GROMACS .gro file of N, CA and C in nm:
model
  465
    1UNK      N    1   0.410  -1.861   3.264
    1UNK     CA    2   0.486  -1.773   3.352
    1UNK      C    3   0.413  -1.766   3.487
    2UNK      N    4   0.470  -1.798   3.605
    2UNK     CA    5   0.416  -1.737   3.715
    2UNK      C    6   0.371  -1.638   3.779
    3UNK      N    7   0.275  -1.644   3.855
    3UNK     CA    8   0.240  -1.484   3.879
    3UNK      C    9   0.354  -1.399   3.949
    4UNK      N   10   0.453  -1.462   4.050
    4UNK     CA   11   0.503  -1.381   4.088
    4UNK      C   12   0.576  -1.346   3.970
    5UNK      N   13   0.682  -1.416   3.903
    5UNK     CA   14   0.726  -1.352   3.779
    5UNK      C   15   0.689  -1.295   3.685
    6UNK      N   16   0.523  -1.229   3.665
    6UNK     CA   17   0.484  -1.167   3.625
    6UNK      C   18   0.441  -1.053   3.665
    7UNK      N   19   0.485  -1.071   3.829
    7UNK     CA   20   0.418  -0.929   3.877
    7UNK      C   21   0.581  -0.864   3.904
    8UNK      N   22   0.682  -0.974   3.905
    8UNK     CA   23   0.815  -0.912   3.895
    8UNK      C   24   0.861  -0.826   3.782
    9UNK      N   25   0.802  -0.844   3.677
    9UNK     CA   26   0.869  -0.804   3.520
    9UNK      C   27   0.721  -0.678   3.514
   10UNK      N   28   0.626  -0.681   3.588
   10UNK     CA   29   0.496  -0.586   3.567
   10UNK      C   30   0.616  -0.462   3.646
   11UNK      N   31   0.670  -0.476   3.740
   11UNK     CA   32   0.750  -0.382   3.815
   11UNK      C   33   0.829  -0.299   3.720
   12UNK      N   34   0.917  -0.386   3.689
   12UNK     CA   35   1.016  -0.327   3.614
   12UNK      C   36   0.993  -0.227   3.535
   13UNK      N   37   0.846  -0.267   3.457
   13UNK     CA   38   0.799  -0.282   3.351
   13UNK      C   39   0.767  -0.107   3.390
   14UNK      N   40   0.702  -0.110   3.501
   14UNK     CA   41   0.613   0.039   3.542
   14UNK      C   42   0.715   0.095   3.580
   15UNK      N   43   0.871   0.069   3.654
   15UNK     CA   44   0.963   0.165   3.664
   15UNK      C   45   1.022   0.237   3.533
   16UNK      N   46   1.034   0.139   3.414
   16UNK     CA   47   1.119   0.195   3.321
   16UNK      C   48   0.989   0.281   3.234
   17UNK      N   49   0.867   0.265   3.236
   17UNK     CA   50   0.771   0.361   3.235
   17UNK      C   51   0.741   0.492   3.307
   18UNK      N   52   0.778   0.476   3.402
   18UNK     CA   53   0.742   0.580   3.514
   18UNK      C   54   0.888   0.694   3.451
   19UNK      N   55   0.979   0.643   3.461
   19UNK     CA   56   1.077   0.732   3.372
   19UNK      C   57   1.152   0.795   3.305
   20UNK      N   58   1.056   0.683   3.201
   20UNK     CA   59   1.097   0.726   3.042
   20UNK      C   60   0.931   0.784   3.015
   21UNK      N   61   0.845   0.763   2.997
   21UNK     CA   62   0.682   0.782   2.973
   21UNK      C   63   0.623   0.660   2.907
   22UNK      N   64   0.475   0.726   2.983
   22UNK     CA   65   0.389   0.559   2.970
   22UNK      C   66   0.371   0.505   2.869
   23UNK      N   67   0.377   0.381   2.829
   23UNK     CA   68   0.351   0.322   2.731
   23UNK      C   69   0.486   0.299   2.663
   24UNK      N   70   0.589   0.325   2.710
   24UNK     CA   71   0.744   0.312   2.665
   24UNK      C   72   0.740   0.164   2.597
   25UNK      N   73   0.703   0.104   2.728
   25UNK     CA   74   0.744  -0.028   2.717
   25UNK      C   75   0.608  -0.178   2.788
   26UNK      N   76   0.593  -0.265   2.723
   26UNK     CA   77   0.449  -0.344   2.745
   26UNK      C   78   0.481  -0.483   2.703
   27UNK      N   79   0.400  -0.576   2.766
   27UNK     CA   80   0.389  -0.667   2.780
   27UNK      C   81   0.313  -0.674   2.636
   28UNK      N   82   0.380  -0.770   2.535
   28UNK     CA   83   0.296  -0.774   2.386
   28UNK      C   84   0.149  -0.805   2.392
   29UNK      N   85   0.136  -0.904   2.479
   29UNK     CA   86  -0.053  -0.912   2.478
   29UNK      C   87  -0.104  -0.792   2.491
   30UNK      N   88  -0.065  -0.732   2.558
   30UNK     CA   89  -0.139  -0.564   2.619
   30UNK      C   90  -0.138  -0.467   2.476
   31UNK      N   91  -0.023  -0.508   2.416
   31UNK     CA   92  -0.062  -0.377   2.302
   31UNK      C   93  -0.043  -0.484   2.154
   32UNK      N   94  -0.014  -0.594   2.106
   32UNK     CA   95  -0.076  -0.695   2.023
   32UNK      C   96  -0.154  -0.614   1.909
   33UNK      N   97  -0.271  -0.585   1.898
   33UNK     CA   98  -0.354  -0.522   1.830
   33UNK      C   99  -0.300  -0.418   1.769
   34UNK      N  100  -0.212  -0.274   1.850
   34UNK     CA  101  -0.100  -0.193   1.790
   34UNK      C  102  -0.020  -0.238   1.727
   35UNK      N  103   0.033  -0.342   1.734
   35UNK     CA  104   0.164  -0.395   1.689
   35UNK      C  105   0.121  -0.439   1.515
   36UNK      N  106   0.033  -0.462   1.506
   36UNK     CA  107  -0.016  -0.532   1.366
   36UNK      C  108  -0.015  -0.456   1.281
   37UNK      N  109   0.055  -0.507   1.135
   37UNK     CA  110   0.152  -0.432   1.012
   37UNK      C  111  -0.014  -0.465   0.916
   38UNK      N  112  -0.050  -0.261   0.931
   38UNK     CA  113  -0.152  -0.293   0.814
   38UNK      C  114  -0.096  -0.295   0.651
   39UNK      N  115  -0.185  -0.300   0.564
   39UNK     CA  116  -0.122  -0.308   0.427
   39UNK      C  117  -0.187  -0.273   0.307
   40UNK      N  118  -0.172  -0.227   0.227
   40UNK     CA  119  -0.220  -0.137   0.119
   40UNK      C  120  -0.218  -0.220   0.014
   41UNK      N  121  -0.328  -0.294  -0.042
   41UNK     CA  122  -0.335  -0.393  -0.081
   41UNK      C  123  -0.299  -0.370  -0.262
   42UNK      N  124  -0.200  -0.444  -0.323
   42UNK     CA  125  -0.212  -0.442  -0.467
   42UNK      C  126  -0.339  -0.483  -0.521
   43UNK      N  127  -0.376  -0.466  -0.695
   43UNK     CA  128  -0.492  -0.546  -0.767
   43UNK      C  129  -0.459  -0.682  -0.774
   44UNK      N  130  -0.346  -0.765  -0.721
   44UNK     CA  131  -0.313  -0.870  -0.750
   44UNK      C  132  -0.329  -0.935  -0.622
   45UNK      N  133  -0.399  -1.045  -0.569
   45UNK     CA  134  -0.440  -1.153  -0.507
   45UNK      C  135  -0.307  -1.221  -0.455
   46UNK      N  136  -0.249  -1.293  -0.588
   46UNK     CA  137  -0.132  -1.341  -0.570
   46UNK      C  138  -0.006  -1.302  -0.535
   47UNK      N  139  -0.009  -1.148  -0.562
   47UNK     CA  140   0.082  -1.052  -0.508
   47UNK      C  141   0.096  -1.061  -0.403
   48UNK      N  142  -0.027  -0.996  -0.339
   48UNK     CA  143  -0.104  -0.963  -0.220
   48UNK      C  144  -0.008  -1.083  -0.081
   49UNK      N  145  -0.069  -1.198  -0.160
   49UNK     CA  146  -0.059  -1.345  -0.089
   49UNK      C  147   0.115  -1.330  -0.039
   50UNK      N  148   0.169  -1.307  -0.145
   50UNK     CA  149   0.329  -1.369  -0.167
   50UNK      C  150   0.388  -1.254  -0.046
   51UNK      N  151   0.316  -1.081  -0.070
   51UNK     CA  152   0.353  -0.998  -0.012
   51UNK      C  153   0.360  -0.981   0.146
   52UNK      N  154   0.230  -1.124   0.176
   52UNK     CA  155   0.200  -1.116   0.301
   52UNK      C  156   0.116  -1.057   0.334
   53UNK      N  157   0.011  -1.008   0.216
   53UNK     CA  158  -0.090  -0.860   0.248
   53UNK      C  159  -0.085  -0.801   0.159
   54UNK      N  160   0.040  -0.731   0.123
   54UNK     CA  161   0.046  -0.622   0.021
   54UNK      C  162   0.155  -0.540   0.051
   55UNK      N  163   0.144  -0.412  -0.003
   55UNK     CA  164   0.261  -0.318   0.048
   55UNK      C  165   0.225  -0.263   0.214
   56UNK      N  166   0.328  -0.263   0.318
   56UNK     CA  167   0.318  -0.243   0.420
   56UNK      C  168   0.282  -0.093   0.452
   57UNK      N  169   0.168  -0.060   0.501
   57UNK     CA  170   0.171   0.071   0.550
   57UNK      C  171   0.295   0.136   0.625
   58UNK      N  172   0.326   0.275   0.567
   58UNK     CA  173   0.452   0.297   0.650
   58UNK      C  174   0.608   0.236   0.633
   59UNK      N  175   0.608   0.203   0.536
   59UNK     CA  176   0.709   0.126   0.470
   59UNK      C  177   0.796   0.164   0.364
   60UNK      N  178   0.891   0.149   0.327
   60UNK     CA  179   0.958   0.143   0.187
   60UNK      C  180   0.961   0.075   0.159
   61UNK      N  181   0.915   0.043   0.023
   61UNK     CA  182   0.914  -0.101  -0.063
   61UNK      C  183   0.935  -0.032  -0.208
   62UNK      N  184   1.090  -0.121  -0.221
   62UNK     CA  185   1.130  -0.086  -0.337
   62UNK      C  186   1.119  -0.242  -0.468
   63UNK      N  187   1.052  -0.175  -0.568
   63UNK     CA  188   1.019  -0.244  -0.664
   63UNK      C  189   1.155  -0.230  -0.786
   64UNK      N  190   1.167  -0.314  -0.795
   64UNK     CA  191   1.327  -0.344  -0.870
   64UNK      C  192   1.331  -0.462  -0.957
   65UNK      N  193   1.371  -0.385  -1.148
   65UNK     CA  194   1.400  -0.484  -1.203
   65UNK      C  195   1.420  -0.454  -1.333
   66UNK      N  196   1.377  -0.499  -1.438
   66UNK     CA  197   1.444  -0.455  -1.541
   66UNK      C  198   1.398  -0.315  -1.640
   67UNK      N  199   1.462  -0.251  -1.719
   67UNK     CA  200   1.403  -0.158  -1.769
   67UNK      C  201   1.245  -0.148  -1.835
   68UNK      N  202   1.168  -0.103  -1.829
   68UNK     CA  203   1.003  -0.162  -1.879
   68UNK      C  204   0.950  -0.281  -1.840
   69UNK      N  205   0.980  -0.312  -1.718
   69UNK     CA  206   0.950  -0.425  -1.664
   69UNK      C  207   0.767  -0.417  -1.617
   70UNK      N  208   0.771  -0.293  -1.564
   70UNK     CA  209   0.605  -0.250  -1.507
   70UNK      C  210   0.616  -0.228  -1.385
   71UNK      N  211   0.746  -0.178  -1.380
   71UNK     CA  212   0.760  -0.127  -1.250
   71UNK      C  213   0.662  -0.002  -1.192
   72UNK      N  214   0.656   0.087  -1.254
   72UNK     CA  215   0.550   0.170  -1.244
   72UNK      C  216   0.412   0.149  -1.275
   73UNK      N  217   0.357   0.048  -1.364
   73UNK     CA  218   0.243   0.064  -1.361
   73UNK      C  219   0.196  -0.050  -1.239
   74UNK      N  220   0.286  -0.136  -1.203
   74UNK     CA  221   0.253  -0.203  -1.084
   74UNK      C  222   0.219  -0.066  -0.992
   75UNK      N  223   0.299  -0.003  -0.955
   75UNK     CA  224   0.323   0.117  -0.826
   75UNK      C  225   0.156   0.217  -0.884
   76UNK      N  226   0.175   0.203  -0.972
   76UNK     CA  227   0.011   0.321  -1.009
   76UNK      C  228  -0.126   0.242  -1.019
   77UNK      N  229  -0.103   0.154  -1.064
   77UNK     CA  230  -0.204   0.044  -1.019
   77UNK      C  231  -0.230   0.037  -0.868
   78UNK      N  232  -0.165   0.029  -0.793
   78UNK     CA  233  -0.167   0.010  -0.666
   78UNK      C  234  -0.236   0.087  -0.558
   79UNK      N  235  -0.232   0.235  -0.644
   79UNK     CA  236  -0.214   0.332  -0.633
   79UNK      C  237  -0.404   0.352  -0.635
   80UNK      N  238  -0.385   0.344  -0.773
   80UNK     CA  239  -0.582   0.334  -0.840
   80UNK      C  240  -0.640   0.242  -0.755
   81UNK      N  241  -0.600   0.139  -0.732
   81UNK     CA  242  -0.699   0.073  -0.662
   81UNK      C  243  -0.741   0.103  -0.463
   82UNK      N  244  -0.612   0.118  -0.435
   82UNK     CA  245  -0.653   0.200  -0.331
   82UNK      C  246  -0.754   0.302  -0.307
   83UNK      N  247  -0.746   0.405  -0.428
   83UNK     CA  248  -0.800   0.538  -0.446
   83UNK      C  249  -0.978   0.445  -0.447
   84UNK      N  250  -0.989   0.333  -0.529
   84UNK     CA  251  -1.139   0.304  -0.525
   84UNK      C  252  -1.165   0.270  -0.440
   85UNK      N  253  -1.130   0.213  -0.359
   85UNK     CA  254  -1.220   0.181  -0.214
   85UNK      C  255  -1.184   0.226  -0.096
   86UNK      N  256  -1.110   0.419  -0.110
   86UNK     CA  257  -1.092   0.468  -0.022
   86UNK      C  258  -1.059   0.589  -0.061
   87UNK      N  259  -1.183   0.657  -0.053
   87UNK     CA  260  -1.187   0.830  -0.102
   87UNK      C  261  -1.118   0.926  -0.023
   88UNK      N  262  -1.059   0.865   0.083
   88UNK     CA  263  -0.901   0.979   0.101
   88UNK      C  264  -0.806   0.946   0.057
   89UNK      N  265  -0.797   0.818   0.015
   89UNK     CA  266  -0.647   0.817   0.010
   89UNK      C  267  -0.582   0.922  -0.108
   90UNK      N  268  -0.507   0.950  -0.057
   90UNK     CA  269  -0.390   1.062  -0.171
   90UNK      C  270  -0.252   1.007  -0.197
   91UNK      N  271  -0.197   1.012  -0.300
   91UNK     CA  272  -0.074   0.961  -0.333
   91UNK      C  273   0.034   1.100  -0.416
   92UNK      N  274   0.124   1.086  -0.455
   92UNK     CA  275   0.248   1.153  -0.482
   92UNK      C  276   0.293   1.089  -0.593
   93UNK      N  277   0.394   1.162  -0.651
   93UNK     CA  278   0.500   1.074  -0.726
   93UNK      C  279   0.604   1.201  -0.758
   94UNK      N  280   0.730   1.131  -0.747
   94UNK     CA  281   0.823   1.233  -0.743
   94UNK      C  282   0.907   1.156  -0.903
   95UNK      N  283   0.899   1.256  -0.967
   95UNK     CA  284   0.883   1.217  -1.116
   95UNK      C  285   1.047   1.288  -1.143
   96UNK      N  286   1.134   1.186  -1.147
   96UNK     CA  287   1.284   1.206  -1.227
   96UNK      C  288   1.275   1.168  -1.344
   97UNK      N  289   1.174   1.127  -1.403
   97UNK     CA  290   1.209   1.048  -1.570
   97UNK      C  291   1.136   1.128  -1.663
   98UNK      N  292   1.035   1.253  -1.579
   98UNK     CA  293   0.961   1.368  -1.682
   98UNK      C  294   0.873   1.313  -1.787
   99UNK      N  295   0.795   1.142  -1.695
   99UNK     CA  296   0.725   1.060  -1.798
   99UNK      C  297   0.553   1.054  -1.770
  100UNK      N  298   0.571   1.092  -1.684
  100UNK     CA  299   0.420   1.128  -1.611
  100UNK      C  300   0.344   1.187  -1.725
  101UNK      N  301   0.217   1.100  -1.732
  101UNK     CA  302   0.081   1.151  -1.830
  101UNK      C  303  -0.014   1.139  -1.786
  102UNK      N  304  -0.076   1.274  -1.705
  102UNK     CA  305  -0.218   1.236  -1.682
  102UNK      C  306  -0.326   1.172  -1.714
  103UNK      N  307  -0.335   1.204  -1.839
  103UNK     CA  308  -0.425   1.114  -1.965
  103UNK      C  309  -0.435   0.992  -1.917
  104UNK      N  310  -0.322   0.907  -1.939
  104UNK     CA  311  -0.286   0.763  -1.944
  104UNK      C  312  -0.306   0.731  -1.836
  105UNK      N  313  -0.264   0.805  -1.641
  105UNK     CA  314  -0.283   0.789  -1.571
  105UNK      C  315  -0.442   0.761  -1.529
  106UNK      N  316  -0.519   0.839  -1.563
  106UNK     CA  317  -0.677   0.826  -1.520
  106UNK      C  318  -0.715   0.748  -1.631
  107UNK      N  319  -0.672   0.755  -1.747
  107UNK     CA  320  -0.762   0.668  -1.810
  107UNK      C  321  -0.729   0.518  -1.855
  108UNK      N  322  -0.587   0.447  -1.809
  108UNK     CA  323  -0.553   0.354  -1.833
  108UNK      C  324  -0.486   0.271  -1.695
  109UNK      N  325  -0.449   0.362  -1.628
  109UNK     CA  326  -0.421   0.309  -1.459
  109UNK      C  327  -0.498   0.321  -1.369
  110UNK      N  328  -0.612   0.454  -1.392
  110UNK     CA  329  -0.758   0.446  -1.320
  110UNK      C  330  -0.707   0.536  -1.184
  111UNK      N  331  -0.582   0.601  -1.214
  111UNK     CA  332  -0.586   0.656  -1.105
  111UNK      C  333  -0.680   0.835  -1.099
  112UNK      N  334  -0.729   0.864  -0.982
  112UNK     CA  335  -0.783   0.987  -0.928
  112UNK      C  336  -0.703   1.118  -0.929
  113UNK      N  337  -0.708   1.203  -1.027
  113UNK     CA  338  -0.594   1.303  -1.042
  113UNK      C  339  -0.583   1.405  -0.967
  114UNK      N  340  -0.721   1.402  -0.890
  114UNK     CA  341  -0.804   1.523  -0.798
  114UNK      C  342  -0.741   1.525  -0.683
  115UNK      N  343  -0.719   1.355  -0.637
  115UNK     CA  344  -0.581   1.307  -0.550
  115UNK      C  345  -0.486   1.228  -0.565
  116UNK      N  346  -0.402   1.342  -0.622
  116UNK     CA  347  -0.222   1.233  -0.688
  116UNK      C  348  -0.196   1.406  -0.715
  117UNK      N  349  -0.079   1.381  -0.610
  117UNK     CA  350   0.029   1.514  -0.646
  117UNK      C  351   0.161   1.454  -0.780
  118UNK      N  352   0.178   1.529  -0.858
  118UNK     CA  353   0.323   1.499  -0.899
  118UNK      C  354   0.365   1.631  -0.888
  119UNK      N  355   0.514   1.584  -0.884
  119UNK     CA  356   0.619   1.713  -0.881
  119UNK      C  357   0.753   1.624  -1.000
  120UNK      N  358   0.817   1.696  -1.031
  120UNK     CA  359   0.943   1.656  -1.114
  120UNK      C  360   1.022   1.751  -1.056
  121UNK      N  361   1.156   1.651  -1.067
  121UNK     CA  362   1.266   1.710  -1.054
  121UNK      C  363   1.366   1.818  -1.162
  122UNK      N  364   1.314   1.819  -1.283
  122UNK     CA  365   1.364   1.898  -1.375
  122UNK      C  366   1.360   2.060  -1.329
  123UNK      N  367   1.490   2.102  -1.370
  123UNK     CA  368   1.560   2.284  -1.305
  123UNK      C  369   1.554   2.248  -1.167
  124UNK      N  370   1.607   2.103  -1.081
  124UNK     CA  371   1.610   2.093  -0.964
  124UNK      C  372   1.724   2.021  -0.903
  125UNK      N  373   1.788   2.040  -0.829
  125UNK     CA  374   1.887   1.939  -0.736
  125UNK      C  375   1.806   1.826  -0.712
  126UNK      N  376   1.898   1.723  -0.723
  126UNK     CA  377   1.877   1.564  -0.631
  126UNK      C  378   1.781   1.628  -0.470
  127UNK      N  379   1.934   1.669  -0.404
  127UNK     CA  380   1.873   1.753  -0.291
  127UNK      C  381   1.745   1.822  -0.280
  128UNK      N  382   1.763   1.901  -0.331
  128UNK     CA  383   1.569   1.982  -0.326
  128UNK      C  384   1.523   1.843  -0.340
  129UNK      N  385   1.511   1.821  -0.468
  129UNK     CA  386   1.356   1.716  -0.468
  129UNK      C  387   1.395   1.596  -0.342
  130UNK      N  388   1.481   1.572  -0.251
  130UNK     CA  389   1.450   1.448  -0.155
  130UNK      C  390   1.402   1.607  -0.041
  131UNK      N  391   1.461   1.679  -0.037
  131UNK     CA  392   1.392   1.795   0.042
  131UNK      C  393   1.275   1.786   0.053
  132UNK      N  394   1.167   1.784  -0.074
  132UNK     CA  395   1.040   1.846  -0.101
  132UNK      C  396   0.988   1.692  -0.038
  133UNK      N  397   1.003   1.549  -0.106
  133UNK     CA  398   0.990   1.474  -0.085
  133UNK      C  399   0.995   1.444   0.095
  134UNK      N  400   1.067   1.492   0.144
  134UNK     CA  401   1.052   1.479   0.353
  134UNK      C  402   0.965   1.555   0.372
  135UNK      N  403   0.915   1.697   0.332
  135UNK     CA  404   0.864   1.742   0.394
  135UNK      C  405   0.708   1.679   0.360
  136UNK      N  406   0.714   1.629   0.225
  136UNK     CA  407   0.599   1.562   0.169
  136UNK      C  408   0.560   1.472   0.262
  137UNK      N  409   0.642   1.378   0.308
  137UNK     CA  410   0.661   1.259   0.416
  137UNK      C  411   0.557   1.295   0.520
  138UNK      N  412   0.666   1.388   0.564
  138UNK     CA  413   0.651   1.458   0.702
  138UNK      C  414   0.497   1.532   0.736
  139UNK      N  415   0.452   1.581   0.618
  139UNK     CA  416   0.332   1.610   0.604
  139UNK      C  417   0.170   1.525   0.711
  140UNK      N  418   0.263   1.404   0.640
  140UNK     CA  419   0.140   1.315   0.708
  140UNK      C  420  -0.016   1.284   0.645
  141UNK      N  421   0.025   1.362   0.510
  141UNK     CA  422  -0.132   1.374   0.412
  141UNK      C  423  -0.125   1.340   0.291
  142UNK      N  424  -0.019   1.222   0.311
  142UNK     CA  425  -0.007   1.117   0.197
  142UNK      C  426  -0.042   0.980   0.200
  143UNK      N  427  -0.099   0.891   0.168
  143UNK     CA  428  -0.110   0.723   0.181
  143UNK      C  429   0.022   0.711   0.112
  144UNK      N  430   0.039   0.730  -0.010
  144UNK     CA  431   0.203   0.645  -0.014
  144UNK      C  432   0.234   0.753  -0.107
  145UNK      N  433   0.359   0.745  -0.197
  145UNK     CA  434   0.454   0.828  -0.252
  145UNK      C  435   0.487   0.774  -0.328
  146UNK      N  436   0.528   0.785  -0.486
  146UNK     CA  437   0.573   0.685  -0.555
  146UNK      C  438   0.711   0.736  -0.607
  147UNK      N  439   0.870   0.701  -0.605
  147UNK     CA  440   0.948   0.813  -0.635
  147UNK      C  441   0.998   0.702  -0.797
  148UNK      N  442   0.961   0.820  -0.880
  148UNK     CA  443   1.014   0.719  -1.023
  148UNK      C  444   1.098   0.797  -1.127
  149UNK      N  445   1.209   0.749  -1.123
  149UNK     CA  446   1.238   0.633  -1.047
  149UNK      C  447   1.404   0.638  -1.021
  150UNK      N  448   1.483   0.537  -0.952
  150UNK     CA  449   1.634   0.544  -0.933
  150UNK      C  450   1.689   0.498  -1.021
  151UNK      N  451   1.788   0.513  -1.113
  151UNK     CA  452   1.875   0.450  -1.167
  151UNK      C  453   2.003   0.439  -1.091
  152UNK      N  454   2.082   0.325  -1.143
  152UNK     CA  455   2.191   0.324  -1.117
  152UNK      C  456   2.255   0.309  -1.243
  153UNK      N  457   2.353   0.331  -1.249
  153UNK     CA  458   2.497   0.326  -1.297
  153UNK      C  459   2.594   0.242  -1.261
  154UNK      N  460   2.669   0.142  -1.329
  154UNK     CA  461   2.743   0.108  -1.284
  154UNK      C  462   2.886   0.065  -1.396
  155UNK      N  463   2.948   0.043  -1.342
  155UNK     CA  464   3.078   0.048  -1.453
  155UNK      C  465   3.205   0.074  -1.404
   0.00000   0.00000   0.00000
C-alpha cells in the first residue's frame, strides 16, 4: 500500500474515531495481538489440534450427540483440567437432568468443588434458570458454564 493511501485511509480512520470513540476502528496490524481467539484447552491433544486450540474463550460451543455419548464428562473434564493449571478458574453448571454428583465429580473428573457452582432447575421455569444463567454470564466471575443439558424432541 502506498503511503499516501495509507495516510488517506489513517484519515478516515481518525474521523470515524473521533466520532464514534477511540479505538472504534484500526488498522489490523495495530491491534493484531487483541484480535487473537484465546482457548481453554481440553485433556485431549488431538481434540485440542482438531479444535484449533480447544474451546474458544468467550464462546458457545455446543457439544452434541448421542445419549451417553460423554458429552458431559468431556465438558467436566475440561473443566478439571483447567482448574489444575489455573487456581482461579471457576466454572458453573446449570443442571436440568438433577444428575450432578459431587463425589464422582472431584473424585473421578478431578474437578475443584471449592470452585464449580451448580444450580438445578428443579421447582423452576425454563425462564428463571436462563435468567439466573445471564446474570451468571454477566457476572464476569466465571471461566466457562456448563448447561446440562438440552434435549430435543422431535416428532
Amino acid at each position: 500500500i502506498s503511503t499516501d493511501k495509507k495516510k488517506a485511509l489513517g484519515n478516515v480512520l481518525a474521523g470515524i474515531n473521533k466520532t464514534f470513540g477511540a479505538g472504534t476502528i484500526n488498522f489490523v496490524s495495530d491491534v493484531a495481538e487483541n484480535l487473537k481467539i484465546k482457548f481453554y484447552k481440553t485433556p485431549s491433544k488431538e481434540l485440542n489440534d482438531a479444535l484449533g486450540g480447544g474451546f474458544g474463550v468467550g464462546r458457545i460451543v455446543e457439544l452434541y450427540g448421542d445419549f451417553s455419548a460423554g458429552k458431559t464428562s468431556l465438558a467436566q473434564s475440561t473443566i478439571a483440567y483447567n482448574q489444575s493449571i489455573d487456581p482461579n478458574f471457576v466454572a458453573g453448571q446449570f443442571e436440568t437432568e438433577g444428575s450432578y454428583d459431587p463425589e464422582y465429580a472431584k473424585d473421578v473428573m478431578g474437578i475443584d468443588n471449592e470452585r464449580y457452582i451448580v444450580w438445578e432447575q428443579k421447582d423452576t421455569t425454563a425462564e428463571k434458570g436462563l435468567d439466573i444463567l445471564r446474570s451468571l454470564v454477566a457476572s464476569g466471575q466465571f471461566n466457562m458454564i456448563l448447561v446440562n443439558s438440552v434435549n430435543w424432541i422431535s416428532g
